[in-house]
Coordinates of C-alpha atoms in Angstrom, one line a residue:
M1 CA -13.3 -2.9 -22.6
G2 CA -11.3 -1.8 -25.2
L3 CA -10.1 1.9 -26.1
S4 CA -13.2 3.9 -27.2
P5 CA -12.4 5.4 -30.7
S6 CA -14.0 8.7 -29.3
S7 CA -11.2 11.0 -28.6
L8 CA -9.1 13.4 -29.8
L9 CA -6.3 12.0 -30.5
D10 CA -4.7 12.9 -34.3
E11 CA -1.0 11.5 -35.4
H12 CA 0.1 14.5 -34.4
G13 CA -1.1 14.2 -31.2
S14 CA 0.0 10.7 -30.5
N15 CA 3.2 12.0 -31.5
Y16 CA 3.6 14.6 -29.2
I17 CA 2.4 11.9 -26.3
R18 CA 5.4 9.8 -26.8
G19 CA 7.3 12.2 -26.9
C20 CA 6.4 13.5 -23.7
A21 CA 6.9 10.2 -22.2
E22 CA 9.9 9.3 -23.6
A23 CA 11.8 12.9 -22.4
E24 CA 10.1 12.0 -19.4
L25 CA 12.4 8.5 -18.7
K26 CA 14.9 10.5 -20.0
E27 CA 15.2 12.0 -17.1
F28 CA 14.3 10.0 -15.0
S29 CA 16.8 7.2 -15.8
P30 CA 20.6 9.0 -13.6
H31 CA 17.9 8.4 -11.1
Y32 CA 17.4 5.5 -11.8
R33 CA 20.7 3.9 -12.8
T34 CA 22.4 5.9 -9.6
Q35 CA 19.7 4.3 -7.3
Y36 CA 20.2 0.4 -8.7
S37 CA 24.5 0.7 -8.5
V38 CA 23.3 2.1 -4.6
V39 CA 20.7 -0.8 -3.7
F40 CA 22.7 -3.8 -5.5
F41 CA 25.9 -2.6 -3.1
S42 CA 23.9 -2.9 0.0
Q43 CA 21.8 -6.4 -1.4
I44 CA 25.2 -7.2 -1.6
Q45 CA 26.7 -6.2 1.8
D46 CA 23.7 -7.6 3.3
E47 CA 25.2 -10.8 1.6
L48 CA 28.6 -10.5 3.0
E49 CA 26.8 -9.3 7.3
Q50 CA 25.9 -11.7 9.8
P51 CA 21.9 -12.0 9.3
K52 CA 19.7 -9.5 11.6
E53 CA 17.5 -11.2 14.0
K54 CA 14.1 -10.0 13.3
I55 CA 10.9 -9.8 16.0
K56 CA 9.7 -12.9 15.3
Q57 CA 5.1 -13.1 15.3
L58 CA 3.4 -15.2 17.7
L59 CA 1.0 -16.2 14.6
K60 CA 1.8 -18.9 12.3
Q61 CA 2.2 -17.0 8.9
R62 CA 0.2 -17.8 6.0
G63 CA 1.5 -16.6 2.7
P64 CA 0.1 -14.5 -0.1
P65 CA -1.7 -16.7 -2.1
E66 CA -1.2 -18.2 -5.4
A67 CA -2.2 -15.8 -8.7
G68 CA -4.4 -18.3 -9.7
E69 CA -6.2 -19.2 -6.6
V70 CA -9.5 -18.2 -6.7
L71 CA -10.8 -15.9 -4.6
Y72 CA -14.1 -15.1 -4.8
E73 CA -17.0 -15.7 -8.0
E74 CA -20.4 -14.7 -8.1
Q75 CA -22.8 -14.1 -11.4
V76 CA -22.8 -10.1 -11.1
L77 CA -24.5 -7.6 -13.2
H78 CA -22.1 -5.8 -16.0
F79 CA -22.8 -2.3 -17.9
E80 CA -21.1 -3.7 -21.0
A81 CA -19.9 -1.5 -24.2
T82 CA -23.3 -2.2 -26.2
R83 CA -24.3 0.3 -23.7
K84 CA -26.8 -2.5 -22.4
W85 CA -26.7 -4.7 -18.7
E86 CA -25.5 -8.1 -18.8
E87 CA -25.3 -11.1 -16.1
R88 CA -21.8 -11.9 -16.3
Y89 CA -19.5 -13.9 -14.3
V90 CA -17.2 -12.1 -12.3
V91 CA -13.8 -14.2 -10.7
V92 CA -10.8 -12.9 -8.6
R93 CA -7.7 -14.1 -8.2
G94 CA -5.1 -14.0 -5.8
N95 CA -3.0 -11.6 -7.6
Y96 CA -6.2 -9.5 -7.3
C97 CA -7.0 -9.0 -11.0
L98 CA -10.6 -9.0 -12.0
E99 CA -12.1 -11.3 -14.9
C100 CA -15.1 -10.6 -16.1
H101 CA -16.5 -14.3 -17.7
N102 CA -19.6 -15.0 -19.6
S103 CA -21.0 -17.0 -17.7
F104 CA -20.0 -19.5 -15.1
E105 CA -19.7 -22.1 -18.2
T106 CA -17.3 -20.7 -20.9
F107 CA -15.5 -20.0 -17.3
V108 CA -15.7 -24.1 -16.7
K109 CA -14.1 -24.5 -19.8
G110 CA -11.4 -22.5 -19.5
V111 CA -12.2 -19.4 -21.9
P112 CA -10.1 -16.7 -21.8
P113 CA -12.5 -13.8 -19.9
R114 CA -14.1 -10.9 -21.9
H115 CA -11.7 -8.6 -20.3
K116 CA -9.7 -8.1 -17.3
L117 CA -9.5 -5.3 -14.8
L118 CA -6.8 -3.9 -13.5
P119 CA -8.5 -1.6 -10.2
T120 CA -5.6 0.7 -10.3
G121 CA -5.5 3.9 -8.0
G122 CA -10.1 3.2 -8.2
T123 CA -12.2 4.7 -6.0
V124 CA -15.2 2.6 -5.2
L125 CA -19.1 4.6 -4.4
T126 CA -22.1 3.4 -3.8
T127 CA -24.6 6.1 -5.1
E128 CA -25.1 8.2 -7.8
E129 CA -25.1 11.9 -6.4
K130 CA -21.4 10.7 -4.8
Y131 CA -20.1 9.4 -8.3
M132 CA -21.7 12.7 -10.4
A133 CA -20.1 14.4 -8.0
M134 CA -16.4 12.7 -8.5
V135 CA -16.9 12.9 -12.6
D136 CA -17.3 17.0 -11.8
K137 CA -14.0 17.4 -10.2
C138 CA -12.5 15.5 -12.7
F139 CA -13.5 17.1 -15.8
P140 CA -11.0 20.5 -16.5
V141 CA -13.2 23.5 -13.9
S142 CA -13.6 25.4 -16.7
E143 CA -15.9 23.9 -18.9
T144 CA -18.4 23.0 -15.6
N145 CA -19.3 26.9 -15.3
N146 CA -22.7 26.2 -17.1
V147 CA -24.4 25.7 -14.3
N148 CA -27.9 25.2 -16.5
E149 CA -26.6 22.8 -18.7
K150 CA -27.1 19.2 -16.3
F151 CA -24.4 16.3 -17.0
A152 CA -27.4 13.5 -17.9
P153 CA -26.2 10.1 -17.1
P154 CA -25.7 7.7 -20.2
I155 CA -27.1 4.7 -18.0
I156 CA -30.6 3.8 -17.8
G157 CA -33.1 0.9 -17.0
M158 CA -30.4 -0.4 -13.3
P159 CA -31.9 -3.8 -13.6
G160 CA -31.2 -3.5 -9.6
Q161 CA -31.4 -1.1 -6.1
F162 CA -27.6 -1.9 -5.1
P163 CA -25.1 -0.3 -7.4
V164 CA -21.8 -0.1 -7.4
Y165 CA -19.5 2.9 -9.2
L166 CA -15.6 1.8 -9.9
R167 CA -13.7 5.2 -10.6
L168 CA -10.7 4.7 -12.6
P169 CA -8.1 7.5 -13.0
Y170 CA -6.9 8.1 -16.1
R171 CA -9.4 5.6 -17.7
R172 CA -13.2 5.1 -17.9
D173 CA -15.5 3.8 -15.4
Y174 CA -16.9 0.7 -14.9
Y175 CA -20.8 0.1 -13.3
F176 CA -21.7 -2.9 -11.5
C177 CA -25.4 -3.7 -9.7
F178 CA -26.7 -6.3 -7.6
R179 CA -30.3 -7.7 -6.0
Q180 CA -29.0 -7.7 -2.6
D181 CA -27.0 -5.5 -0.4
A182 CA -25.7 -9.4 0.7
R183 CA -24.1 -9.8 -2.4
Q184 CA -23.2 -5.5 -3.4
A185 CA -21.1 -6.7 0.3
E186 CA -19.6 -9.5 -0.3
F187 CA -18.8 -7.7 -3.4
L188 CA -17.5 -4.8 -1.8
S189 CA -15.2 -6.4 -0.1
I190 CA -13.4 -8.3 -2.9
L191 CA -13.1 -5.6 -4.8
S192 CA -11.9 -3.4 -2.8
D193 CA -8.9 -5.8 -1.3
C194 CA -8.6 -5.6 -5.4
I195 CA -7.9 -2.2 -5.4
R196 CA -5.7 -2.0 -2.1
H197 CA -3.4 -4.5 -3.4
Q198 CA -2.8 -3.2 -6.8
N199 CA -2.3 0.0 -5.5
Q200 CA 0.6 -1.9 -3.1
D201 CA 1.9 -5.0 -4.1
F202 CA 3.8 -4.4 -6.4
L203 CA 5.8 -1.3 -5.0
K204 CA 6.6 -3.4 -1.6
K205 CA 8.6 -5.9 -3.0
K206 CA 12.4 -6.0 -1.5
T207 CA 13.5 -7.1 -5.3
V208 CA 16.3 -4.6 -6.5
E209 CA 14.7 -3.0 -9.3
V210 CA 11.3 -2.6 -7.3
Q211 CA 13.7 -0.6 -4.6
A212 CA 15.3 1.1 -6.7
F213 CA 12.7 2.3 -8.8
L214 CA 10.9 3.5 -5.1
K215 CA 14.0 5.9 -3.8
A216 CA 14.1 6.8 -7.5
I217 CA 11.3 8.8 -8.0
H218 CA 11.5 10.3 -4.9
L219 CA 15.0 12.0 -5.8
Y220 CA 13.4 12.4 -8.8
R221 CA 10.4 14.5 -7.7
Q222 CA 12.7 16.1 -5.2
E223 CA 14.5 17.6 -7.3
K224 CA 11.3 19.0 -9.1
G225 CA 10.2 20.6 -5.5
S226 CA 8.3 17.5 -4.9
Y227 CA 8.2 16.5 -1.1
D228 CA 5.0 15.2 -0.8
S229 CA 3.9 11.7 0.0
W230 CA 2.5 11.6 -3.3
K231 CA -1.0 10.0 -3.9
M232 CA -0.2 8.5 -7.4
L233 CA 2.4 5.9 -6.8
I234 CA 0.9 3.6 -6.7
G235 CA 0.9 0.4 -8.8
S236 CA 4.0 -1.0 -11.3
D237 CA 6.9 1.3 -12.1
V238 CA 5.7 2.1 -15.3
R239 CA 1.8 3.0 -14.2
V240 CA 3.6 5.7 -11.8
L241 CA 5.6 7.0 -14.0
A242 CA 2.8 7.3 -16.8
N243 CA 1.1 8.6 -13.2
L244 CA 3.6 11.6 -13.3
V245 CA 4.0 11.8 -16.9
M246 CA -0.3 12.1 -16.8
E247 CA 0.4 15.4 -14.1
E248 CA 2.5 17.5 -16.7
L249 CA 0.2 16.2 -20.5
L250 CA -3.4 17.2 -18.9
P251 CA -2.5 20.8 -18.8
S252 CA -1.3 21.2 -22.6
L253 CA -4.2 18.5 -23.8
E254 CA -6.8 20.7 -22.2
K255 CA -5.3 24.4 -24.2
D256 CA -5.2 22.6 -27.5
M257 CA -8.2 20.3 -27.7
L258 CA -10.8 21.1 -25.4
P259 CA -11.4 24.8 -27.0
H260 CA -12.5 22.9 -30.1
L261 CA -15.4 20.6 -28.3
K262 CA -18.3 22.6 -29.3
A263 CA -20.2 19.9 -28.1
R264 CA -23.0 20.3 -25.7
K265 CA -21.4 18.9 -21.7
T266 CA -22.1 15.1 -21.7
E267 CA -20.6 15.0 -25.1
R268 CA -17.6 17.2 -23.8
K269 CA -17.2 14.9 -21.4
R270 CA -17.3 11.8 -23.6
V271 CA -14.9 12.7 -26.0
W272 CA -12.1 14.6 -22.8
F273 CA -12.2 11.6 -20.7
A274 CA -12.0 9.3 -23.6
T275 CA -9.1 11.0 -25.1
V276 CA -7.5 11.1 -21.5
E277 CA -8.0 6.8 -21.5
A278 CA -6.7 7.1 -25.3
A279 CA -3.6 9.5 -23.5
Y280 CA -3.2 7.0 -21.2
F281 CA -2.7 4.0 -22.6
L282 CA -0.1 5.0 -25.3
V283 CA 2.0 6.9 -22.2
Q284 CA 2.3 3.7 -21.0
E285 CA 2.6 1.8 -24.5
C286 CA 6.1 4.2 -24.8
L287 CA 7.5 3.2 -20.9
F288 CA 6.8 -0.2 -20.9
K289 CA 9.7 -0.4 -23.5
G290 CA 11.6 1.7 -22.1
M291 CA 11.7 0.5 -18.4
S292 CA 12.2 -2.8 -19.7
A293 CA 15.3 -1.6 -21.7
L294 CA 16.7 0.3 -18.8
K295 CA 16.7 -2.1 -16.4
E296 CA 17.9 -4.4 -18.7
E297 CA 21.0 -1.8 -18.3
C298 CA 21.0 -2.1 -15.6
R299 CA 21.3 -5.7 -14.9
K300 CA 24.0 -5.6 -17.2
A301 CA 25.8 -3.0 -15.3
A302 CA 25.4 -4.8 -11.6
H303 CA 26.5 -7.9 -13.7
Q304 CA 29.9 -6.3 -14.2
Q305 CA 30.1 -4.4 -11.1
E306 CA 29.6 -7.2 -8.7
V307 CA 33.5 -8.2 -8.5
L308 CA 34.6 -4.6 -7.6
I309 CA 31.4 -4.2 -5.2
R310 CA 33.4 -7.8 -2.9
S311 CA 37.0 -7.3 -3.6
D312 CA 36.9 -3.3 -2.2
M313 CA 34.1 -3.5 -0.2
D314 CA 36.4 -2.5 3.1
Q315 CA 37.0 0.5 0.5
I316 CA 33.9 1.4 -0.1
L317 CA 32.2 1.4 3.2
N318 CA 35.6 4.1 4.5
S319 CA 34.7 6.1 1.4
R320 CA 30.9 6.7 2.8
T321 CA 32.2 6.7 6.5
Y322 CA 34.7 9.9 5.9
L323 CA 32.0 11.4 2.9
E324 CA 28.8 11.2 6.2
G325 CA 31.9 12.5 8.8
K326 CA 31.2 15.4 6.5
L327 CA 27.3 15.7 6.3
R328 CA 27.1 15.1 9.9
A329 CA 29.4 18.3 11.2
S330 CA 27.3 20.4 8.9
V331 CA 23.5 18.5 9.5
L332 CA 23.5 17.5 12.3
E333 CA 23.0 20.4 14.8
P334 CA 20.4 22.6 12.8
A335 CA 18.3 19.5 12.0
E336 CA 18.4 18.3 15.7
K337 CA 17.2 21.8 16.2
F338 CA 14.6 22.3 13.9
C339 CA 13.0 18.7 14.7
S340 CA 12.9 19.3 18.5
E341 CA 10.9 22.6 17.7
G342 CA 9.4 22.3 14.4
V343 CA 8.3 18.3 14.5
Q344 CA 9.0 16.7 18.2
P345 CA 6.1 19.1 19.7
Y346 CA 3.8 17.8 17.7
L347 CA 4.5 14.1 16.9
A348 CA 2.8 12.5 20.4
S349 CA -0.9 14.5 19.5
V350 CA -0.6 12.8 15.9
L351 CA -0.2 9.6 17.6
E352 CA -2.7 9.7 19.5
E353 CA -4.7 10.5 16.4
L354 CA -3.6 7.6 14.3
M355 CA -4.1 5.5 17.6
G356 CA -7.2 5.8 18.0
P357 CA -9.2 3.9 13.8
I358 CA -6.5 1.9 14.1
S359 CA -6.7 -0.3 17.0
S360 CA -10.0 -0.1 16.5
G361 CA -9.7 -1.4 13.1
F362 CA -7.3 -4.6 14.9
Q363 CA -9.9 -4.5 17.9
E364 CA -13.3 -5.4 15.8
A365 CA -10.5 -7.7 13.8
R366 CA -10.4 -8.9 16.9
L367 CA -14.5 -9.8 17.9
L368 CA -15.0 -11.2 13.8
S369 CA -11.6 -13.4 14.4
D370 CA -13.1 -14.9 17.9
S371 CA -17.4 -15.3 17.3
Q372 CA -16.0 -16.8 14.1
M373 CA -14.1 -19.0 15.9
D374 CA -16.5 -19.7 18.8
Q375 CA -19.5 -19.8 16.1
L376 CA -17.0 -23.6 14.4
C377 CA -16.8 -24.4 18.0
Q378 CA -19.8 -24.9 18.5
D379 CA -20.6 -25.8 15.4
F380 CA -18.6 -29.0 15.8
Q381 CA -18.4 -30.1 18.8
E382 CA -18.5 -33.7 17.9
G383 CA -14.6 -34.0 16.7
G384 CA -13.2 -35.4 13.9
V385 CA -11.5 -33.4 10.5
T386 CA -14.9 -33.7 8.0
N387 CA -15.0 -32.0 5.1
E388 CA -17.8 -29.9 6.2
L389 CA -14.9 -28.4 8.6
K390 CA -12.6 -28.0 5.8
Q391 CA -15.1 -26.1 4.4
A392 CA -15.8 -24.1 7.8
L393 CA -12.0 -22.6 8.6
A394 CA -11.6 -22.4 4.4
K395 CA -14.2 -19.6 5.0
L396 CA -12.7 -18.1 8.7
S397 CA -9.6 -17.3 6.3
R398 CA -11.4 -15.1 4.2
P399 CA -13.8 -13.4 6.7
N400 CA -15.6 -10.4 5.6
L401 CA -13.7 -6.9 6.8
L402 CA -15.3 -4.6 5.9
S403 CA -16.7 -3.3 8.6
C404 CA -13.4 -3.3 10.5
Y405 CA -11.9 -1.4 7.3
Q406 CA -13.8 1.6 7.6
R407 CA -12.8 2.3 11.6
I408 CA -9.8 2.5 9.8
N409 CA -10.5 4.8 6.6
S410 CA -12.1 7.2 9.3
L411 CA -8.5 8.7 9.1
H412 CA -9.7 10.0 6.7
D413 CA -11.9 12.5 9.7
Q414 CA -8.4 12.5 12.1
L415 CA -5.6 13.4 10.0
H416 CA -7.0 16.5 7.6
D417 CA -4.7 18.8 9.8
L418 CA -1.7 16.9 9.0
Q419 CA -1.5 19.4 5.4
E420 CA -1.5 22.3 7.3
R421 CA 0.8 21.4 9.4
F422 CA 3.5 19.1 7.7
G423 CA 2.0 19.4 4.1
F424 CA 0.5 15.7 4.4
S425 CA -2.3 14.7 2.3
N426 CA -2.1 11.3 1.3
I427 CA -3.6 9.1 3.9
S428 CA -5.0 7.1 1.1
S429 CA -1.8 5.2 0.8
L430 CA -1.4 5.1 4.9
V431 CA -5.4 3.6 5.3
H432 CA -4.5 1.5 2.4
S433 CA -1.3 -0.4 3.8
T434 CA -2.8 -0.6 7.3
Q435 CA -6.1 -2.3 6.1
I436 CA -3.5 -5.3 4.2
D437 CA -1.9 -5.6 7.6
L438 CA -5.3 -6.6 8.6
Q439 CA -5.9 -8.8 6.4
Q440 CA -2.6 -11.0 6.9
L441 CA -2.8 -10.5 10.6
V442 CA -6.6 -12.0 10.6
E443 CA -5.3 -14.3 7.6
N444 CA -2.2 -15.8 9.9
A445 CA -5.1 -15.8 13.1
A446 CA -7.1 -18.6 11.0
Y447 CA -4.3 -20.2 9.6
T448 CA -3.0 -20.0 13.1
F449 CA -6.0 -21.9 14.2
H450 CA -5.7 -24.5 11.7
L451 CA -3.2 -25.6 12.3
L452 CA -3.2 -25.8 16.2
L453 CA -7.0 -27.4 15.9
Y454 CA -6.1 -30.6 13.6
K455 CA -3.0 -30.9 15.3
D456 CA -5.4 -30.5 19.6
I457 CA -7.8 -33.1 17.6
E458 CA -5.0 -35.4 16.4
D459 CA -4.0 -35.2 20.2
N460 CA -7.0 -35.6 21.4
P461 CA -9.5 -37.4 19.7
G462 CA -12.2 -38.4 22.5
N463 CA -12.7 -34.3 23.8
A464 CA -12.7 -32.2 20.4
C465 CA -14.6 -29.7 22.4
S466 CA -11.9 -28.5 24.8
A467 CA -9.2 -28.9 22.7
M468 CA -11.2 -26.3 20.3
E469 CA -11.7 -24.5 23.0
K470 CA -7.8 -24.6 23.9
S471 CA -7.5 -24.1 20.3
R472 CA -9.6 -20.7 20.0
H473 CA -7.5 -18.4 23.3
R474 CA -4.4 -19.8 21.9
V475 CA -5.3 -17.5 19.0
L476 CA -6.6 -15.1 20.5
K477 CA -3.9 -14.3 23.1
Q478 CA -1.1 -14.4 19.9
Y479 CA -3.2 -12.6 18.0
D480 CA -3.1 -9.7 20.7
Y481 CA 0.7 -10.0 20.9
D482 CA 1.2 -9.6 16.7
S483 CA -1.4 -7.0 16.7
S484 CA 0.5 -4.8 19.4
T485 CA 3.1 -5.2 17.3
V486 CA 1.9 -4.8 14.1
R487 CA 0.7 -1.2 15.0
K488 CA 3.5 -0.2 17.1
R489 CA 5.6 -1.1 13.0
I490 CA 2.6 0.6 11.1
F491 CA 2.9 3.8 14.4
H492 CA 7.0 4.1 13.1
E493 CA 6.6 4.2 9.1
A494 CA 3.2 6.0 10.0
L495 CA 5.2 9.1 11.8
V496 CA 8.2 8.7 9.6
G497 CA 6.6 9.3 6.5
I498 CA 4.2 12.2 7.6
T499 CA 7.1 13.5 8.5
L500 CA 10.3 13.4 7.1
P501 CA 9.2 15.1 4.0
H502 CA 8.6 18.2 5.6
I503 CA 12.2 18.2 6.8
K504 CA 13.7 17.6 3.5
K505 CA 11.7 20.3 2.4
T506 CA 12.7 22.4 4.6
L507 CA 16.4 22.2 5.8
A508 CA 16.3 21.2 1.0
P509 CA 17.4 25.8 0.2
T510 CA 19.6 25.5 3.1
Y511 CA 21.8 22.2 1.8
K512 CA 20.5 21.7 -1.8
T513 CA 24.0 23.3 -2.5
E514 CA 26.1 22.0 -0.3
L515 CA 25.2 19.2 -1.3
Q516 CA 26.3 19.6 -5.2
G517 CA 29.6 19.7 -3.5
L518 CA 30.1 16.9 -1.4
K519 CA 30.3 14.6 -4.8
Q520 CA 34.0 15.6 -5.7
L521 CA 34.8 13.9 -2.0
V522 CA 33.2 10.0 -2.9
C523 CA 36.3 7.8 -5.3
A524 CA 35.6 8.0 -8.7
D525 CA 35.4 4.4 -8.7
Y526 CA 33.6 3.9 -6.1
S527 CA 30.9 6.8 -7.0
N528 CA 28.5 4.2 -8.4
F529 CA 27.6 3.1 -4.4
V530 CA 28.0 6.0 -2.5
H531 CA 25.4 9.0 -3.2
V532 CA 25.4 11.8 -0.7
H533 CA 22.0 12.4 -1.5
N534 CA 21.1 9.3 0.6
I535 CA 23.7 9.4 3.5
Y536 CA 22.2 13.5 3.8
E537 CA 18.2 11.5 4.0
G538 CA 20.0 8.9 5.9
I539 CA 21.5 11.7 8.9
L540 CA 17.8 13.2 8.9
L541 CA 16.2 9.9 9.7
Q542 CA 18.2 9.0 12.4
I543 CA 17.3 11.9 14.2
L544 CA 13.8 11.5 13.9
N545 CA 13.9 7.9 14.8
K546 CA 15.0 9.5 18.2
E547 CA 11.9 11.4 18.3
V548 CA 9.8 8.5 17.3
I549 CA 11.1 6.4 18.9
K550 CA 10.2 8.3 22.5
V551 CA 6.6 8.2 21.6
L552 CA 6.2 5.4 20.9
E553 CA 7.5 4.4 24.3
E554 CA 6.0 5.9 25.8
A555 CA 1.9 5.0 23.9
A556 CA 3.3 1.1 25.0
R557 CA 4.9 2.3 28.8
L558 CA 1.0 3.9 29.5
K559 CA -0.4 1.0 27.1
K560 CA -2.7 3.0 24.7
H561 CA -4.7 1.3 22.7
N562 CA -3.8 -2.2 24.4
L563 CA 0.5 -2.2 23.0
F564 CA 2.2 -4.1 25.3
T565 CA 5.4 -3.1 26.3
D566 CA 6.8 -6.7 27.0
T567 CA 6.5 -10.2 25.1
R568 CA 6.0 -11.6 28.5
D569 CA 2.1 -9.4 28.9
L570 CA 1.4 -12.7 26.6
L571 CA 3.8 -15.3 26.6
S572 CA 4.0 -15.6 30.7
Q573 CA -0.2 -16.6 30.3
S574 CA -0.2 -18.9 26.9
S575 CA 1.2 -22.0 27.0
C576 CA 2.4 -21.6 23.3
S577 CA 2.3 -25.7 21.3
S578 CA 5.5 -26.6 20.1
L579 CA 4.6 -26.1 17.3
F580 CA 5.0 -22.3 17.6
S581 CA 6.6 -22.2 20.8
T582 CA 9.6 -19.7 18.5
P583 CA 11.1 -17.8 20.9
F584 CA 10.9 -14.0 21.3
I585 CA 14.6 -12.1 19.5
P586 CA 14.8 -8.3 20.0
S587 CA 15.8 -6.9 16.7
N588 CA 19.0 -4.5 17.5
P589 CA 20.6 -3.8 14.1
A590 CA 23.5 -2.1 13.7
R591 CA 23.0 -0.7 10.7
M592 CA 19.1 0.4 9.3
L593 CA 18.1 1.7 5.7
G594 CA 17.8 5.1 4.4
F595 CA 15.3 6.0 3.6
H596 CA 15.6 7.0 0.1
G597 CA 18.7 3.7 0.5
Q598 CA 21.7 4.0 1.2
L599 CA 22.8 2.5 4.4
Q600 CA 23.3 3.6 7.4
T601 CA 25.2 3.1 10.6
Q602 CA 21.8 3.4 12.8
P603 CA 20.1 3.5 16.3
E604 CA 18.9 0.4 18.5
T605 CA 15.5 0.2 16.3
P606 CA 12.6 0.3 19.0
T607 CA 11.5 -2.8 20.3
F608 CA 9.4 -2.3 23.8
I609 CA 11.0 -4.8 25.5
Q610 CA 11.7 -4.3 29.6
T611 CA 14.0 -6.7 31.4
H612 CA 12.5 -6.4 35.4
P613 CA 9.9 -9.3 35.1
E614 CA 8.3 -8.1 38.3
T615 CA 6.6 -5.4 36.2
Q616 CA 4.9 -8.0 34.5
P617 CA 1.0 -7.9 34.5
E618 CA -0.7 -11.3 35.9
A619 CA -4.3 -10.9 34.8
E620 CA -4.5 -10.9 30.8
P621 CA -4.4 -7.7 29.0
Q622 CA -8.2 -6.3 28.5
P623 CA -8.6 -5.1 25.3
P624 CA -10.0 -1.3 24.4
S625 CA -13.1 -0.2 23.6
L626 CA -14.7 0.4 20.3
L627 CA -14.5 3.9 18.9
S628 CA -17.9 5.3 18.2
Q629 CA -18.5 5.6 15.3
R630 CA -32.0 5.1 -9.7
G631 CA -30.0 4.4 -13.1
P632 CA -26.1 5.1 -12.8
P633 CA -24.8 8.0 -15.0
G634 CA -20.9 7.5 -16.9
W635 CA -19.1 9.2 -19.0
G636 CA -18.2 7.4 -21.9
A637 CA -19.8 5.5 -24.2
R638 CA -19.9 2.0 -23.6

């Protein structure tokens, strides 16, 4: 939509902001260079070692959509920069970017969109009251003391009864409107998908650049005393760093600029938010150039280091093992004592709070998939692969999961005590990553049904109805097992993510100085690949993992929320076709990636496999019960 010209940034202010961004990047760069070398070394080590067997999922995995694939297209009322509502043709593609086109005709002709929106960090609201409350929270507190002055919404004449307010951090907000609640619900679903994927997808990449960045940003923030799970760790590396700069920059902007604003509250808000947005874009522009140069520097350095890594792999590993032994002798006993006293007693109760909302969301998604597959079986009993069947299967692959997401979203209420106990407040990241896992599972189920259905119709052309039912039951059984596998992984990662920062923060005063001293034990030639902080945190992770695995195994043994303990719970009852008869092989890695990237010796990862066939149930496990459960305002002139 473009930058608002009404900001307070002059040349002096712009230069100050650029200086802040450059200074932040300069401080961060050594951490990134170190972690880049560590991750690059680990990547080569993995290449040279035997590949590790992984836990298989039964459903056929559906790959991510192509970047240009259209996931949503609809005529939508949008509040434009002209301060008027206009009909726009909104398109969401497989890269989860929202495009606003002038019309369907211009979209079909290939005319570039009027603007693109990456809703990273966005919050979606549907009432004016909640939206206004959020806007007020983002305005400096000292400026909201005048309760007699009302912030009048600048948007008037809403053309429909179903608004959508999109609140974005450090950027102007977006407003949409609908005349039917069904169309609003469809838009809310795809917009929420965009936010989740824009928040998480980049940081889930397994490239050296992304993994090094994640490890570096954690260590960089810890150096500044911040051990918490950061809410603004979202989006690309440049956006994450920009969020870091803005957190430190906003107090000075508020102090230097707000006193000069003597206008009414509405005008002060408009100018303040426009200034924040201009500063944010300026920071990103500066960081994009700096990060691009830094990554290119690290790539070249890694290329030069590769020969040394491959020739001296054994010596580097011996150096790391020696350092780990020294650290373990010092750290192990007090760390185990703190974990057993300050963390382990609470793990089971935290897991219980996690399991309810997450399992409820996964179960509702199962019921939704079952209902849609059943309806499809009823509608196409005559058999044969027709265009209508293809369209129905395409619709099946992207159902509206909003109600399932809302059940998972209740984690915000379930986990509110974690802030006091463990200092954990980033529940949104846990919610979003879980919702993405659920979406992937549902898409896998639809994709598997699609493939099985085609095969069964081909094998049984005269009995299509029976073939459809057979495919449906196979998919549901496979969904049950994959749901258990995915949820156990989610619970494991969540328990570690909630408690490990608390352990590190508590032990930091004891070991911070000692860790610095141990750096000299690493051979200078190998210091790029062996990092004492990675090894230290790897040891803490090993200790915590033992306790987490215990509570997960107990939950699976008791079959809480339909968590299976053995693959044969499903396989013994499911006559999977040869198309999907890949055997389940338990994972038993000798090493596990540490929380910040140093590869460490780890205990066997939990696979929840039992070896006694007589313990298997004869009936299909039953799913658990579901848990109970006017004109839009704005701050910026458009």
